[in-house]
Short mmCIF file of N, CA and C in Angstrom, two decimals:
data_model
loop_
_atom_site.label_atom_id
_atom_site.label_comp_id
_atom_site.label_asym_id
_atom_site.label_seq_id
_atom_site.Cartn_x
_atom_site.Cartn_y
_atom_site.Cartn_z
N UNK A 1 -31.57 -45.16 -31.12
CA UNK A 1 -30.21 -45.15 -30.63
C UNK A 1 -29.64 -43.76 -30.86
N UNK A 2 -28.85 -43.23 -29.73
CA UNK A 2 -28.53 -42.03 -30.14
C UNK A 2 -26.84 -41.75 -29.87
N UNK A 3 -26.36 -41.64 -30.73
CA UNK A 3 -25.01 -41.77 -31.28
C UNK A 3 -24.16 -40.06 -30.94
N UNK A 4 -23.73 -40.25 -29.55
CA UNK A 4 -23.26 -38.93 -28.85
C UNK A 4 -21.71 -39.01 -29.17
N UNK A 5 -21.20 -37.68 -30.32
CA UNK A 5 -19.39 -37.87 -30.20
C UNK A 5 -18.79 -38.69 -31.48
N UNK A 6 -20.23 -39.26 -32.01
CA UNK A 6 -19.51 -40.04 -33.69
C UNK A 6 -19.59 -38.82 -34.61
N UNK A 7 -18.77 -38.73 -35.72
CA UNK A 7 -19.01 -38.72 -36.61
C UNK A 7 -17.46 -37.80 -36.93
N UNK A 8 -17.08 -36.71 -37.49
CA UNK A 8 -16.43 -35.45 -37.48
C UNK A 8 -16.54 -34.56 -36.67
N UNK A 9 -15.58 -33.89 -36.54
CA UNK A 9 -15.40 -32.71 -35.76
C UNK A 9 -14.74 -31.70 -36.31
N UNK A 10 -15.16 -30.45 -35.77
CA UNK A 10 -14.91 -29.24 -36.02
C UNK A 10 -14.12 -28.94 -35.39
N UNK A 11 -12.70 -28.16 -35.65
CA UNK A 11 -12.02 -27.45 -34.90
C UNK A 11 -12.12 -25.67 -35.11
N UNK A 12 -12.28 -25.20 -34.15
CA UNK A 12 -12.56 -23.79 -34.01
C UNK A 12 -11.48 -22.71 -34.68
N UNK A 13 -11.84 -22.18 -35.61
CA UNK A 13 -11.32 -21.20 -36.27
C UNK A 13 -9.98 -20.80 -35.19
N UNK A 14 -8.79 -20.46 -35.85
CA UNK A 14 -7.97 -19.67 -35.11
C UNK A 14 -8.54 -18.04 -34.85
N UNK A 15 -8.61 -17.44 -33.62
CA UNK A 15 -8.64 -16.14 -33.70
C UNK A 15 -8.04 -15.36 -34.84
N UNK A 16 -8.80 -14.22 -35.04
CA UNK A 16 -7.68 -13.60 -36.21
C UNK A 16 -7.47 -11.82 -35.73
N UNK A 17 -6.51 -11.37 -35.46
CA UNK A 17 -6.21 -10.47 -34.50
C UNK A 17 -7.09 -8.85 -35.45
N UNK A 18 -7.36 -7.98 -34.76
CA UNK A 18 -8.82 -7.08 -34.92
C UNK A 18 -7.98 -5.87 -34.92
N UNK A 19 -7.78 -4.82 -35.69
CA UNK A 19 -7.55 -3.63 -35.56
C UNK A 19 -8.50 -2.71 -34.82
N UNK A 20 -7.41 -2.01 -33.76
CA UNK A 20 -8.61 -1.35 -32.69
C UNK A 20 -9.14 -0.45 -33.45
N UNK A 21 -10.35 0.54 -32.14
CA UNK A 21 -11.19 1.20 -33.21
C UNK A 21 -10.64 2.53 -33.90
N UNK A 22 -8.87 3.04 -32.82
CA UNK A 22 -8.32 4.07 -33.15
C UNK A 22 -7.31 3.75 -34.62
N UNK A 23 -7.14 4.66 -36.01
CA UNK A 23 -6.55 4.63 -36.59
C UNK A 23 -5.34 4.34 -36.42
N UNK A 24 -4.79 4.01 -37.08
CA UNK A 24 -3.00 3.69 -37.41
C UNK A 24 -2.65 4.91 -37.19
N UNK A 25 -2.91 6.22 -37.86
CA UNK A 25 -2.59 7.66 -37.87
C UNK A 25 -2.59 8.03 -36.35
N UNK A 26 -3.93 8.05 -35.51
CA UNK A 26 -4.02 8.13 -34.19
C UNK A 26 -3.06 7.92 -33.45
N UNK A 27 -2.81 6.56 -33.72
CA UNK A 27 -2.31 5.54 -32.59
C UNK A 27 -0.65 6.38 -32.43
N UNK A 28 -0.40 6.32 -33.84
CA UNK A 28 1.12 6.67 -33.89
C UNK A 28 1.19 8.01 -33.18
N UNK A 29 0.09 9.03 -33.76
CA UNK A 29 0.02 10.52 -33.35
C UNK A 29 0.53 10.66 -31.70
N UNK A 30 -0.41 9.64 -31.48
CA UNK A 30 -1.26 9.70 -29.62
C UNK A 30 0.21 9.24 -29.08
N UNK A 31 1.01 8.08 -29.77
CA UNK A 31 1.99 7.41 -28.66
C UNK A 31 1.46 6.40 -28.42
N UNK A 32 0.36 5.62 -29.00
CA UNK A 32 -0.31 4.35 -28.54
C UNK A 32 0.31 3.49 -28.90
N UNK A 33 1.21 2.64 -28.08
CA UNK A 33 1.88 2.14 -29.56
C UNK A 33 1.34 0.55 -28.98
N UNK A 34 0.57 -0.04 -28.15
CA UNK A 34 -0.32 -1.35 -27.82
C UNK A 34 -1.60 -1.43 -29.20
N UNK A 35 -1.95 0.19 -29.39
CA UNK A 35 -3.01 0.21 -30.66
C UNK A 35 -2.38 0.14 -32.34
N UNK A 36 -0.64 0.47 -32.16
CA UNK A 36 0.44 0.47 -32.90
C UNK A 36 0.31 -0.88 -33.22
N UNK A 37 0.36 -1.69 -32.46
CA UNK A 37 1.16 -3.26 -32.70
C UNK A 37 -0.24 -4.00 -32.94
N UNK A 38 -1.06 -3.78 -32.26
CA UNK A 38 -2.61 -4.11 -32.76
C UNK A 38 -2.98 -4.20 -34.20
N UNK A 39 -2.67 -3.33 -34.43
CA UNK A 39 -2.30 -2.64 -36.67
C UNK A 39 -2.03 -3.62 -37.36
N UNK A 40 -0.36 -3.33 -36.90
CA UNK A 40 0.99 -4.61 -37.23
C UNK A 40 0.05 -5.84 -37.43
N UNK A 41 -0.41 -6.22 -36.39
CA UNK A 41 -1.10 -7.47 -36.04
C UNK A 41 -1.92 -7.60 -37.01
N UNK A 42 -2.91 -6.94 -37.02
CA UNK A 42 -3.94 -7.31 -38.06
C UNK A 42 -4.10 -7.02 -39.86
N UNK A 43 -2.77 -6.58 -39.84
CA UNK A 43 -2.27 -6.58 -41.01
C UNK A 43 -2.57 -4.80 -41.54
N UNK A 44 -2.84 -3.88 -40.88
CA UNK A 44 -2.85 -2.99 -41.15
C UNK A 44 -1.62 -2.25 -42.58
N UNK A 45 -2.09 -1.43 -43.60
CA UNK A 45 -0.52 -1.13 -44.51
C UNK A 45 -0.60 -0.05 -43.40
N UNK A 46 1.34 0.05 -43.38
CA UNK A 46 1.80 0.52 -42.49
C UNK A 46 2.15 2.28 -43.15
N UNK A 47 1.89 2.44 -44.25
CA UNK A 47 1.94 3.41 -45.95
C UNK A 47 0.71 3.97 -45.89
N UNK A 48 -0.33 3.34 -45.25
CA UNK A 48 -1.43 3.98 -45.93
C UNK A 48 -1.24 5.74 -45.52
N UNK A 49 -1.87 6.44 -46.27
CA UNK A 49 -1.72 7.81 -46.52
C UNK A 49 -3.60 8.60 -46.04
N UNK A 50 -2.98 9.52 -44.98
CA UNK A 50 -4.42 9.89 -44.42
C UNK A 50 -5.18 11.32 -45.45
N UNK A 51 -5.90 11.85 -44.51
CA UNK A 51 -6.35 12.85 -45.93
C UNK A 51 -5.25 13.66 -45.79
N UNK A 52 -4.39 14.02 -44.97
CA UNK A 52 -3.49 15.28 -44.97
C UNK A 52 -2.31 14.84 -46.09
N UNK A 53 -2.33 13.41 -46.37
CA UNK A 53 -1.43 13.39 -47.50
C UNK A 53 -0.01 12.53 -46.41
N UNK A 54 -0.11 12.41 -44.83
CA UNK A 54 0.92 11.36 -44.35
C UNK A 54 0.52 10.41 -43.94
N UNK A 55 1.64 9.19 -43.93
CA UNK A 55 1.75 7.66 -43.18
C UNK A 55 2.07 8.31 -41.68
N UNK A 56 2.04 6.70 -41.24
CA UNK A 56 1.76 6.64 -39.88
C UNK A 56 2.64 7.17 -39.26
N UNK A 57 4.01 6.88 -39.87
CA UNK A 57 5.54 7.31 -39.95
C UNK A 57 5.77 8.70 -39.45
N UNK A 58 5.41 9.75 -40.56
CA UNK A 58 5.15 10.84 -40.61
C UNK A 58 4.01 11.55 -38.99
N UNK A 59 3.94 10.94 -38.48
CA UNK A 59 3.18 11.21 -36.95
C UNK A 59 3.87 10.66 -35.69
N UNK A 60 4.83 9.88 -36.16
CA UNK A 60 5.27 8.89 -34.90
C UNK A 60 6.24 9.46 -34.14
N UNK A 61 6.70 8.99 -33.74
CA UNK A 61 8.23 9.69 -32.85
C UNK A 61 8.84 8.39 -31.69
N UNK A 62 9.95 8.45 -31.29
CA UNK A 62 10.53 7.45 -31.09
C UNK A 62 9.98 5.82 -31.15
N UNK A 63 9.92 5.12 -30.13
CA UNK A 63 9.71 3.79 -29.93
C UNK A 63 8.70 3.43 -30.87
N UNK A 64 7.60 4.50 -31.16
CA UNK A 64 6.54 3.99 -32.65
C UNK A 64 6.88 3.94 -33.96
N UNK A 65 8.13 5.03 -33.92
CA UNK A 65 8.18 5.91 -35.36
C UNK A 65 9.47 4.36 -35.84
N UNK A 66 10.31 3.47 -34.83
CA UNK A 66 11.12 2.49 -35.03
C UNK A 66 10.42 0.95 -35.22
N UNK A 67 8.90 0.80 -34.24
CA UNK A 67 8.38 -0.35 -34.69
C UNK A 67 7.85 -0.16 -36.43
N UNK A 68 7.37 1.19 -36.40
CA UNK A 68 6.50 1.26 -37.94
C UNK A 68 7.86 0.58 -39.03
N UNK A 69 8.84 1.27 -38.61
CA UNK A 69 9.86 1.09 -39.36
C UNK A 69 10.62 -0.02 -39.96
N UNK A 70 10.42 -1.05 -38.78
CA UNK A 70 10.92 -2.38 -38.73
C UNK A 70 10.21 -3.07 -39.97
N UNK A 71 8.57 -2.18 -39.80
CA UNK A 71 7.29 -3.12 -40.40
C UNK A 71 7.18 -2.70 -41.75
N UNK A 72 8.36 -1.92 -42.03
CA UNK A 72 8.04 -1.10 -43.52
C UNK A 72 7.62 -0.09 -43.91
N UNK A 73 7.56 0.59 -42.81
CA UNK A 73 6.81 1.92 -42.87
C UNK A 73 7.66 2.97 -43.49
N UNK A 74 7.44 3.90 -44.04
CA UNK A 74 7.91 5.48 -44.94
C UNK A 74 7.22 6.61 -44.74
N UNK A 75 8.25 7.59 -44.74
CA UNK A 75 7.25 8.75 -45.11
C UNK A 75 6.69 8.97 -46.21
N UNK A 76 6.15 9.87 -45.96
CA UNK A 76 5.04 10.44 -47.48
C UNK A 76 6.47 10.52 -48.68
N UNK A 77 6.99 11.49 -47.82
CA UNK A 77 7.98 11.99 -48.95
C UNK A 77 8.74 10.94 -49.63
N UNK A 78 9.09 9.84 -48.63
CA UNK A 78 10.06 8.83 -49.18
C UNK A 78 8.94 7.93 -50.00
N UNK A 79 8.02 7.86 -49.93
CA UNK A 79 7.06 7.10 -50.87
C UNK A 79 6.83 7.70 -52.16
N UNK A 80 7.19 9.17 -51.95
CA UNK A 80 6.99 9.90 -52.99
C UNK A 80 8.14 9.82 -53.99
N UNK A 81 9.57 9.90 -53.52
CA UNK A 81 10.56 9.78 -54.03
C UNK A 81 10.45 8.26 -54.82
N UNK A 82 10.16 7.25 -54.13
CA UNK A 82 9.43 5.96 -55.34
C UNK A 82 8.82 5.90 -55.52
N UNK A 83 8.29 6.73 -55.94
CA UNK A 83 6.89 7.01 -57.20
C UNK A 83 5.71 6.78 -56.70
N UNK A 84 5.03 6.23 -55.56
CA UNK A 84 4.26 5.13 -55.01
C UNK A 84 3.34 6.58 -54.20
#
């Protein structure tokens, strides 16, 4: 007897959103800001500090330099000023 559909079931993992392959630093640099929110998304820190010593912040400029912002983002300097 072959028993098709008994038993438990699996439900499929939720997607879990992927940071593209361009940096946070990039993205902000470039104006990407679809590779910006991609970040956001996947939990990217929005602080992290590249080798030159800035956040993402510190590269951005309008419409990026205000989402980072929303998300918590700082400059170097202002991270510096709290000790961090």
């Amino acid at each position: 007897v072959l028993l098709v559909g008994c038993g438990t079931t699996q439900q499929p993992e939720p997607p879990t959103a992927k940071a593209p392959d361009i940096s946070i630093h990039q993205a902000a640099k470039k104006g990407n800001i679809e590779a910006v929110k991609q970040h956001l998304a996947a939990g990217t820190d929005v602080n992290a500090i590249d080798l030159n010593g800035m956040t993402p912040i510190d590269l951005a400029d309008g419409e990026i330099a205000d989402l980072l912002r929303k998300h918590g983002g700082k400059t170097a300097e202002e991270l510096k000023t709290e000790g961090k």
